[in-house]
Coordinates of N, CA and C in Angstrom, one line a residue:
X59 N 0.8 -1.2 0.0 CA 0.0 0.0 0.0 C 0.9 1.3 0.0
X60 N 1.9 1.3 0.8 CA 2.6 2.5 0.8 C 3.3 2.4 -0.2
X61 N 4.1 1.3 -0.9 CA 4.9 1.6 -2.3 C 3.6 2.1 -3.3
X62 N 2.6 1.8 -3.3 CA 2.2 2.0 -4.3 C 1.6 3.6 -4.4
X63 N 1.8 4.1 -3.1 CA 1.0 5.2 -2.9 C 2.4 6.5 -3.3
X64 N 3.6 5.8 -3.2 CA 4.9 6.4 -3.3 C 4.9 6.9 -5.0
X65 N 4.6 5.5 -5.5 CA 4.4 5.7 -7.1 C 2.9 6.1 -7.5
X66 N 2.9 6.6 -7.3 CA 1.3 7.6 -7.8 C 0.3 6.3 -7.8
X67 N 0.4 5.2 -7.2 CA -1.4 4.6 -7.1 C -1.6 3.9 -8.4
X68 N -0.5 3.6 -8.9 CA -0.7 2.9 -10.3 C -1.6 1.8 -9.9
X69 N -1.7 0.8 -8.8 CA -2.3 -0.3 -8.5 C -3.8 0.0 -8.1
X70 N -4.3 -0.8 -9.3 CA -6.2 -0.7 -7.5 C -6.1 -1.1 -6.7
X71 N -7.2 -1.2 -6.4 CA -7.2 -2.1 -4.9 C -7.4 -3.5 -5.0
X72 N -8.1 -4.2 -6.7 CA -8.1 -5.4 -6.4 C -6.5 -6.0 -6.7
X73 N -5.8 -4.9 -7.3 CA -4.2 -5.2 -7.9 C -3.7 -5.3 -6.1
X74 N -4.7 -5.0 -5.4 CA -3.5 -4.9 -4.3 C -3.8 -6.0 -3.5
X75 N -5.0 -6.3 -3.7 CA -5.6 -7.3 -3.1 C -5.0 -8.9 -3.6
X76 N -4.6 -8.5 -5.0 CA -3.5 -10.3 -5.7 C -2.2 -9.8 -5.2
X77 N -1.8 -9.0 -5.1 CA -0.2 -8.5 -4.3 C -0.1 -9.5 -3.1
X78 N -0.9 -9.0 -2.3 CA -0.7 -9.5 -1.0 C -0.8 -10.9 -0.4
X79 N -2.2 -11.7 -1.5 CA -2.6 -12.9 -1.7 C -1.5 -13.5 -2.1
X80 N -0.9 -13.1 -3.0 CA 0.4 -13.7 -3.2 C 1.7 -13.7 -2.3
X81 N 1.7 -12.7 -1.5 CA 2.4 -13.0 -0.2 C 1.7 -13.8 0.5
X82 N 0.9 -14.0 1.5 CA 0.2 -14.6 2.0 C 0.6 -16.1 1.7
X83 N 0.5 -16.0 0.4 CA 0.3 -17.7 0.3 C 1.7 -18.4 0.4
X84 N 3.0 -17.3 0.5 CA 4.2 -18.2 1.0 C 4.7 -18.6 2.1
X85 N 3.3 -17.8 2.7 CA 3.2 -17.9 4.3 C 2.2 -19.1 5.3
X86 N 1.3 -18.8 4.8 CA -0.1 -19.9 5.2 C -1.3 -20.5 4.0
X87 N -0.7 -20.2 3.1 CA -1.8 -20.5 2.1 C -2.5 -19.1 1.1
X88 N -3.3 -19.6 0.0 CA -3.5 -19.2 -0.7 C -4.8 -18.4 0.0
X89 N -5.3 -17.4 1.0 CA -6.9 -17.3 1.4 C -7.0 -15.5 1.6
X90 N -7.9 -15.3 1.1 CA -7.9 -13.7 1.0 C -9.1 -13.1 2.5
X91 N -9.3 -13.9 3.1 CA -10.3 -13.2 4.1 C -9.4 -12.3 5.2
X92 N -8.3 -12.6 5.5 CA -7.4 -11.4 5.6 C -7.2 -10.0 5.3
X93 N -6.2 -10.4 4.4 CA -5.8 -9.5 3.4 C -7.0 -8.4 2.5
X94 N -8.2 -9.1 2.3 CA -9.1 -8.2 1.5 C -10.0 -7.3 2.6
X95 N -10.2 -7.7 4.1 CA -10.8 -6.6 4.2 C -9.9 -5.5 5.0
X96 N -8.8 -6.5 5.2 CA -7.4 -5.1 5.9 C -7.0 -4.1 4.7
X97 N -7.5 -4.2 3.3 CA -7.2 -3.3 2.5 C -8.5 -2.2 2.3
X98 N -9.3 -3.5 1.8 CA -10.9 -3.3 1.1 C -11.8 -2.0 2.7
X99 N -11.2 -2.6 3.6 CA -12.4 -2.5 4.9 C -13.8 -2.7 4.5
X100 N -14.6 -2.6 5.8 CA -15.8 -3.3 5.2 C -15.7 -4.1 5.3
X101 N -17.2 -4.8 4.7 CA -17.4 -6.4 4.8 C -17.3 -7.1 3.2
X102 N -16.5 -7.8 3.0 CA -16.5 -8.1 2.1 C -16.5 -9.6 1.7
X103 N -17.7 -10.2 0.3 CA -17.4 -11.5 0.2 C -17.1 -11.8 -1.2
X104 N -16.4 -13.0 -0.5 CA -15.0 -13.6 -1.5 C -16.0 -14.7 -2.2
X105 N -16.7 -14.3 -3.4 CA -17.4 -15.0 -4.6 C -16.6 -16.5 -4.6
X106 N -15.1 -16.1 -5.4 CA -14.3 -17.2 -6.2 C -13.1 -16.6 -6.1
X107 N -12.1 -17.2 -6.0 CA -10.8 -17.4 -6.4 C -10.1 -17.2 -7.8
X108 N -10.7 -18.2 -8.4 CA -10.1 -18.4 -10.0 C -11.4 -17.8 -11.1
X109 N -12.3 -17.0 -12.0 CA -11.2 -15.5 -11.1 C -11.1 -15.0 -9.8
X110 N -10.5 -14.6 -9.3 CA -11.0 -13.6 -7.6 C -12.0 -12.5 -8.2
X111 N -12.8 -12.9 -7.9 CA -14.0 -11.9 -7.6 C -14.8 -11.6 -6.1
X112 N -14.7 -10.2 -6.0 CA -15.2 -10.0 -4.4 C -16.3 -8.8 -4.9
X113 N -17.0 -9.2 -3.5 CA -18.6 -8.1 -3.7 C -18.2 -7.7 -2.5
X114 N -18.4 -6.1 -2.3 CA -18.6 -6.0 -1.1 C -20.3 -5.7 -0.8
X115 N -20.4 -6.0 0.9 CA -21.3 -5.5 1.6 C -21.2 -4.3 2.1
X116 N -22.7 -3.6 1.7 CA -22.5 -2.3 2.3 C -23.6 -1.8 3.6
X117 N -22.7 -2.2 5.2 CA -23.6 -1.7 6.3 C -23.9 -1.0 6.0
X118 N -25.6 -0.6 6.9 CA -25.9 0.6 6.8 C -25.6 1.7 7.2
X119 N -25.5 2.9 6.2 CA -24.2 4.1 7.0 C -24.9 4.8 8.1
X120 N -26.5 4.2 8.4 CA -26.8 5.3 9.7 C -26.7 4.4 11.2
X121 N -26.3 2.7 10.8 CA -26.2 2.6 12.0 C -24.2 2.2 12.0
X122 N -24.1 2.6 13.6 CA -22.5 2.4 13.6 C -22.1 0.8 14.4
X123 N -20.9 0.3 13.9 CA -21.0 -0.7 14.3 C -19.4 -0.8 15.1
X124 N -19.4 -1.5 16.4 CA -18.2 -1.2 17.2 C -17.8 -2.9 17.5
X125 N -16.3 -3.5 18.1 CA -16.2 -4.5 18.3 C -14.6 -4.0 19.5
X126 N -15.6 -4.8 20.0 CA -14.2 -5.3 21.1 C -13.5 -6.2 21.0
X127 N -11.9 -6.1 21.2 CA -11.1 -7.0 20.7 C -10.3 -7.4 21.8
X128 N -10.0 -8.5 22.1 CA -8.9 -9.3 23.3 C -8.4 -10.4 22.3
X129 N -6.9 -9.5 22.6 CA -6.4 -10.5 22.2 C -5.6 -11.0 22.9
X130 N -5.3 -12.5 23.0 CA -4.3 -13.2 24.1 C -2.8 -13.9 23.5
X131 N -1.8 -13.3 24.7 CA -0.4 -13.5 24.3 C -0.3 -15.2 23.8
X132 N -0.8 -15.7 23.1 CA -0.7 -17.1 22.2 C -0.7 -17.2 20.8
X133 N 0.2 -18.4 20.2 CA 0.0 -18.0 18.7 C -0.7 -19.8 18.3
X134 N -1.4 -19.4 17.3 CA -1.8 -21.0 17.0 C -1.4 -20.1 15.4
X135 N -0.4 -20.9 14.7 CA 0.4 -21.1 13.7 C -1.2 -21.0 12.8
X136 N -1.2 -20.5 11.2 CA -2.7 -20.6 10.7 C -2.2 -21.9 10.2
X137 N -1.0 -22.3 9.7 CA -0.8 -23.6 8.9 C -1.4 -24.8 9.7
X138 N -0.6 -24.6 11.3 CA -1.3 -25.3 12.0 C -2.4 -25.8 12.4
X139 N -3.5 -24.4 12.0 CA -4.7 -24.6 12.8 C -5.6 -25.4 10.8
X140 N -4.7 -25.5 9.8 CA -5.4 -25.8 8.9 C -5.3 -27.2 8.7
X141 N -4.5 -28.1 9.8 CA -4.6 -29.4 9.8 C -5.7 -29.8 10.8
X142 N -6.4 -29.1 11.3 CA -7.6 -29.4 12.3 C -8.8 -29.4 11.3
X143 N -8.7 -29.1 10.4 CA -9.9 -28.9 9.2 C -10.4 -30.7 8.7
X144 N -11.6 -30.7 8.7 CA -11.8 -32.4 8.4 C -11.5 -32.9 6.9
X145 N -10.9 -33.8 6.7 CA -11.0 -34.4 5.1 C -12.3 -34.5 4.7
X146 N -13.6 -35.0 5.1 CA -14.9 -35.0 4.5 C -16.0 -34.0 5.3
X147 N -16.9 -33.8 5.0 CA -17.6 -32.6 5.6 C -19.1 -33.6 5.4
X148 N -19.7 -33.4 6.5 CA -21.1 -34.4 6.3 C -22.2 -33.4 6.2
X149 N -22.9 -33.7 5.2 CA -23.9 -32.8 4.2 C -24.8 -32.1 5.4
X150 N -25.0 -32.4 6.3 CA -26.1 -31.7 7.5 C -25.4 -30.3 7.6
X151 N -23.8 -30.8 8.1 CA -23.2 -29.4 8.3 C -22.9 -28.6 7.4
X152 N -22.6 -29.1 6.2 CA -22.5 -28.4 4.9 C -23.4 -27.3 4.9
X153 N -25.0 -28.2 4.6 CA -25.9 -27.2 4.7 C -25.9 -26.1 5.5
X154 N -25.9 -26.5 6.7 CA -26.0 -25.4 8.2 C -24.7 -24.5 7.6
X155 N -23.7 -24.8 7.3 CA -22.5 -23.7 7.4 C -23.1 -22.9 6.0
X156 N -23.4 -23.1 5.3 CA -24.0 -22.3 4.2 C -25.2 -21.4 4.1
X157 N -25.7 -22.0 5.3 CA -26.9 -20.9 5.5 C -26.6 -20.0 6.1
X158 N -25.6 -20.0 7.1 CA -24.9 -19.0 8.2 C -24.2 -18.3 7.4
X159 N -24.1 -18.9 6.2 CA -23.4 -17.3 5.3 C -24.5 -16.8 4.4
X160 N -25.5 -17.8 4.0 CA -26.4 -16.5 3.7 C -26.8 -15.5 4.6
X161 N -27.3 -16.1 6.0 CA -27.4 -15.1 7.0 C -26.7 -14.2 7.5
X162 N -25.4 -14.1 7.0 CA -24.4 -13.4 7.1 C -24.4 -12.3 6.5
X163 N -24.5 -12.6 5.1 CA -24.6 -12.0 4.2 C -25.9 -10.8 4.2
X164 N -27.1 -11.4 4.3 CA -28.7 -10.9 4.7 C -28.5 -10.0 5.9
X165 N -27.8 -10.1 7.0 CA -27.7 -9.0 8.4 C -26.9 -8.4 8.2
X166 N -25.6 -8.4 7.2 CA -24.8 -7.1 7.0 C -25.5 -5.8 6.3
X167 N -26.2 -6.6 5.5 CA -26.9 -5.9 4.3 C -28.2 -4.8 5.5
X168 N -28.5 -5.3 6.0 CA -29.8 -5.1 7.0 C -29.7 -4.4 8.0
X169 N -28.0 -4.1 8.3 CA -27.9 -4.1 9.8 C -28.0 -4.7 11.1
X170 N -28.7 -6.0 10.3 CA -29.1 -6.8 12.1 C -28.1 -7.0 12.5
X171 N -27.6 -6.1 13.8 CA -25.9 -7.1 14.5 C -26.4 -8.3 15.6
X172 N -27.6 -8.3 16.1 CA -27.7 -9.3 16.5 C -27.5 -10.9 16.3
X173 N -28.2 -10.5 14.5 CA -28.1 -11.9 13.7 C -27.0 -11.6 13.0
X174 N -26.3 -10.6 12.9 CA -25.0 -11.0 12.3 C -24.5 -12.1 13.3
X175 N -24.0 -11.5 14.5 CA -23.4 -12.2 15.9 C -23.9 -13.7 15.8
X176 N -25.2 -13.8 15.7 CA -25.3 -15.3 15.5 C -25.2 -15.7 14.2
X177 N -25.1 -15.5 13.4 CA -24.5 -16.3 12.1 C -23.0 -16.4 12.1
X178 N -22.3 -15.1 12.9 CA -20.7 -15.5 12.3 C -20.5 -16.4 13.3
X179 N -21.4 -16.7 14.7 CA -20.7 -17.7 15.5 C -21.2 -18.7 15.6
X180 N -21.6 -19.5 14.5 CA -22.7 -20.8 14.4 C -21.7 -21.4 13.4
X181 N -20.6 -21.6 13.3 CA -19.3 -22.5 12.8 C -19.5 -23.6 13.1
X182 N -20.2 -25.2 12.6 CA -19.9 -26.2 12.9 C -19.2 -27.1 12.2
X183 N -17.9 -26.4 11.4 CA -17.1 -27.0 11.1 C -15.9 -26.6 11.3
X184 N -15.3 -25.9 11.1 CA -14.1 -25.0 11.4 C -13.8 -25.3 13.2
X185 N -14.9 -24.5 13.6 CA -14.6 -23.8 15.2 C -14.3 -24.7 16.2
X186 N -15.3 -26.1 16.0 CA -15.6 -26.9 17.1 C -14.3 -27.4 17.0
X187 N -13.1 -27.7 15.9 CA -12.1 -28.4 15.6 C -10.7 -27.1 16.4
X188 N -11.0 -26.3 16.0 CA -10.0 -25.3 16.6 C -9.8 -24.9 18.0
X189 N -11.3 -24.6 18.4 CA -11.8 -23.8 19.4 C -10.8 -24.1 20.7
X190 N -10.9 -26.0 20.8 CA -10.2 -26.7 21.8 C -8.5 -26.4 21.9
X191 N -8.0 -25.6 20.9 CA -6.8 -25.6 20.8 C -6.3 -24.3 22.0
X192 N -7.2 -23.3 21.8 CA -6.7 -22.1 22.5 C -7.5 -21.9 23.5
X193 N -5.8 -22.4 24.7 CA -6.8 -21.9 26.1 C -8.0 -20.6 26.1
X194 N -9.0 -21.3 26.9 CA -9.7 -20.4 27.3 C -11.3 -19.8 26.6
X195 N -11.2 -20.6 25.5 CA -11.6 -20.8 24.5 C -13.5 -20.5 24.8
X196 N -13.6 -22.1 25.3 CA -14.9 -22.4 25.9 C -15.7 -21.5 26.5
X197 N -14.7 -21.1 28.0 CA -15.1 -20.4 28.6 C -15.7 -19.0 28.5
X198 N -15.0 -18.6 27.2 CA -15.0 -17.4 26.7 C -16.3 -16.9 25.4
X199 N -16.7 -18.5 24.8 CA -17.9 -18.3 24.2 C -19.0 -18.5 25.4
X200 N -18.9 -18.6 26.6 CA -20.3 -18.5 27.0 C -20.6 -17.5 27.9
X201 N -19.5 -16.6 27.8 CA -19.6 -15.3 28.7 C -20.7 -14.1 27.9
X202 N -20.3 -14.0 27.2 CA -21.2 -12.7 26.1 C -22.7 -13.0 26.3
X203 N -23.2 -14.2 25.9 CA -24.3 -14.4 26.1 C -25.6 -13.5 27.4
X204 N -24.8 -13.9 28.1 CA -25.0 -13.6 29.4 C -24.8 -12.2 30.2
X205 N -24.5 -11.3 28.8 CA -24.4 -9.8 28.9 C -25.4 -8.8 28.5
X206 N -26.3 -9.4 27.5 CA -27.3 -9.2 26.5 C -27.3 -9.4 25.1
X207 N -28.0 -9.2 24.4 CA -28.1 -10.0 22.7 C -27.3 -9.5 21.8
X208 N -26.6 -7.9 22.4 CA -25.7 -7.2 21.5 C -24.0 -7.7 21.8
X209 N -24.3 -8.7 22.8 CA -22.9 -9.1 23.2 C -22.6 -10.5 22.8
X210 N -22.4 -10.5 21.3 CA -22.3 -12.0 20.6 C -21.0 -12.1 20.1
X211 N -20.4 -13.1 20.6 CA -18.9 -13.3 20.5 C -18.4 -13.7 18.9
X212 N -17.4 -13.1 18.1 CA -17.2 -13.5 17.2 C -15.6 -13.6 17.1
X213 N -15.3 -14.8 17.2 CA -14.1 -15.6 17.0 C -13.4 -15.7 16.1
X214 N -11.9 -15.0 15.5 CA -11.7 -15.9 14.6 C -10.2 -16.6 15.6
X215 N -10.4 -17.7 14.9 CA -9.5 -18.5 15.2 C -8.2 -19.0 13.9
X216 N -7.3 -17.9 13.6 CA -6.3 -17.7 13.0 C -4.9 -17.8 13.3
X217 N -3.9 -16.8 12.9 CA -2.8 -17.0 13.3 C -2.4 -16.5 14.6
X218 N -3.2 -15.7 15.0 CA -3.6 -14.5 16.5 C -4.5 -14.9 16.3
X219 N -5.4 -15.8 18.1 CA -6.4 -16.0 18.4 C -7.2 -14.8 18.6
X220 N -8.2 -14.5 18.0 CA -8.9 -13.1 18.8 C -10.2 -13.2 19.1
X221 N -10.7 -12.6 20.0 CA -11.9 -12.8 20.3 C -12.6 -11.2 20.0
X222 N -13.5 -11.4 19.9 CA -14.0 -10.4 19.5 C -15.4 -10.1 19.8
X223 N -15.8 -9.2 20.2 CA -18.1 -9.1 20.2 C -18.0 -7.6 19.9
X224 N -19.6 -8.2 19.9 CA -19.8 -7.0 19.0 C -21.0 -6.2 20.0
X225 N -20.8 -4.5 19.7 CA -21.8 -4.4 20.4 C -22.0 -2.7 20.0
X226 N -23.0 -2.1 20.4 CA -23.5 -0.7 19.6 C -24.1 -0.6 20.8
X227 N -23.7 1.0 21.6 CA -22.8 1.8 21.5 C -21.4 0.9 22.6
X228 N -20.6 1.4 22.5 CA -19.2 0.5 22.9 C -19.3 0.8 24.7
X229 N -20.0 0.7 25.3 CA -20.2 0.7 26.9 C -20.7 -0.1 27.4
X230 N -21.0 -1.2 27.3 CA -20.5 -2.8 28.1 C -19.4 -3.3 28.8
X231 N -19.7 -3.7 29.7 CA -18.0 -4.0 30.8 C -17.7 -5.6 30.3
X232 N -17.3 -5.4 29.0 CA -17.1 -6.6 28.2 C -15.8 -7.3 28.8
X233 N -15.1 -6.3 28.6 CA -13.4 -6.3 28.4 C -12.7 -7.4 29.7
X234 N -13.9 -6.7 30.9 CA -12.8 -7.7 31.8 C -13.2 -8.9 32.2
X235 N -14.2 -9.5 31.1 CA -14.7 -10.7 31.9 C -14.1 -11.7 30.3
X236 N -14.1 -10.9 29.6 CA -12.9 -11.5 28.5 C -11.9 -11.6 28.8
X237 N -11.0 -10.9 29.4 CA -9.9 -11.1 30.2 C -9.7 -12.2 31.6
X238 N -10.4 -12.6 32.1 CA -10.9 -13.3 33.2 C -10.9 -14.4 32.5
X239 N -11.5 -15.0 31.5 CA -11.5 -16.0 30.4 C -10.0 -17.1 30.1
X240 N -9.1 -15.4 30.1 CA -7.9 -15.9 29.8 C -7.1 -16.0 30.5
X241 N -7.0 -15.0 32.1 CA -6.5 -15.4 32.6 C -6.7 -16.8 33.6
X242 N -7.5 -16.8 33.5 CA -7.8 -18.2 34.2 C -7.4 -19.5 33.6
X243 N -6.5 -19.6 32.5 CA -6.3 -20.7 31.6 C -4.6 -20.4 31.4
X244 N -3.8 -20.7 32.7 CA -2.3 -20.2 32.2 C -1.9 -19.2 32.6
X245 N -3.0 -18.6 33.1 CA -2.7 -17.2 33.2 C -2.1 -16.1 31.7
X246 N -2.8 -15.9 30.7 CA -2.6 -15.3 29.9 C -2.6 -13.9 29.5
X247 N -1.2 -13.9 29.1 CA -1.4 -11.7 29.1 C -2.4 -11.4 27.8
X248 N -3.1 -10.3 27.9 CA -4.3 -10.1 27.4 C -4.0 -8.5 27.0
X249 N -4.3 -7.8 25.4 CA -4.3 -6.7 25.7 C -5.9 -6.5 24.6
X250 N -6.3 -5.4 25.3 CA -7.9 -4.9 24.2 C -7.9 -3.7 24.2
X251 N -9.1 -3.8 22.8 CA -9.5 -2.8 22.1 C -10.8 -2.6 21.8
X252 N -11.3 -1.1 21.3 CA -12.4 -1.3 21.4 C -12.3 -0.4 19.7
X253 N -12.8 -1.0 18.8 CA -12.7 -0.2 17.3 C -14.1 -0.4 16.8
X254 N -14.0 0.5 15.8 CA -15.4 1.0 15.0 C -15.2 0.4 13.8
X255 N -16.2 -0.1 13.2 CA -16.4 -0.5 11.7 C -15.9 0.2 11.0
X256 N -14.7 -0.2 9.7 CA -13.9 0.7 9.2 C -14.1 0.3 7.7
X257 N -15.3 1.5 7.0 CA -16.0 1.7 5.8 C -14.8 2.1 4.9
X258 N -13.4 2.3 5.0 CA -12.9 3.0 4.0 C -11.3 2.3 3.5
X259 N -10.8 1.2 4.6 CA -10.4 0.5 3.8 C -8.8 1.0 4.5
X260 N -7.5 0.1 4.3 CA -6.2 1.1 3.8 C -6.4 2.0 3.3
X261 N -5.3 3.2 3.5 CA -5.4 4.2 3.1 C -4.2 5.5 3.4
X262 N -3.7 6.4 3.1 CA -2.9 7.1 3.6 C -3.4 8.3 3.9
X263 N -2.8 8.5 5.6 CA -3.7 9.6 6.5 C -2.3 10.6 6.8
X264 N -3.1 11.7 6.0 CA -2.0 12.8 6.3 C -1.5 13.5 7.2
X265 N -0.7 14.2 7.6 CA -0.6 14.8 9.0 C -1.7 16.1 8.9

């Protein structure tokens, strides 16, 4: 992003978006859900590969959307966590994981963060295989619940475990019972955040 911004912007964004994919993949694999929306921001879905084609989603700009982040001093390798992935996938779950992304898809579009929160965290393939890997894990999906319906934990389980919820306006005493999660498992150092939905992507911010 910054060389390109050095040389007048010759690249788009989807040019920047195969740049990086191409780094990426010497690293953990060929997968853009990274990389496209640390550039793209926003929500964005990843159609196909061959070509790459991406659509973005566009939340609604009157409502705002905030997430709190903890993340804990652990690394689960992504290569690592991609041998937890099953050789066969049994068609029940298939279906279910595929509706969770239409629903995904349908509450971005809508605003609903409620049903976002539950669609991004109804993983019955991926999560249940990972989840066990990173202390604290468990404990930590059944805290939110029990905060109110804007407090829906969204996980990803990557190269940096992060936990994440979501919640509108950002004044829930989230933080330390997410923290409590982790430290009770090892005692793990924990630092958080609280950030806003970021509609505009990479970018260069002037003084």
């Amino acid at each position: 992003m910054a060389v390109n911004e050095m040389f007048g912007k010759r690249l788009s964004v989807e040019d920047l978006v195969v740049a990086s994919l191409k780094s990426e993949e010497k690293v953990s694999g060929y997968h853009a859900d990274d990389v496209t929306p640390s550039i793209m921001g926003r929500f964005v879905l990843i159609q196909s590969y061959e070509p790459l084609q991406l659509i973005e989603l566009k939340f609604p700009t009157k409502k705002e959307l905030y997430f709190v982040l903890v993340s804990p001093k652990f690394e689960a390798p992504t290569k690592k966590m991609h041998t937890t992935h099953p050789g066969e996938i049994g068609m029940a779950h298939h279906v279910w994981n595929c509706s969770q992304v239409g629903a995904l898809v349908a509450t971005v579009l809508k605003g609903d963060m409620v049903g976002l929160g539950k669609a991004w965290s109804s993983n019955k393939i991926v999560e249940p295989r990972r989840g066990p890997l990173i202390p604290g894990m468990r404990l930590l999906r059944r805290l939110p619940f029990r905060l109110g319906p804007l407090a829906i934990p969204l996980v990803a389980l990557a190269s940096t475990p992060l936990s994440s919820l979501m919640m509108s306006p950002p004044d829930m005493p989230l933080p330390k019972h997410m923290i409590h999660a982790f430290l009770s498992h090892d005692n793990l150092k924990v630092s958080t955040k609280v950030l806003q939905l970021d509609r505009l992507g990479a970018r260069r911010i002037l003084d």
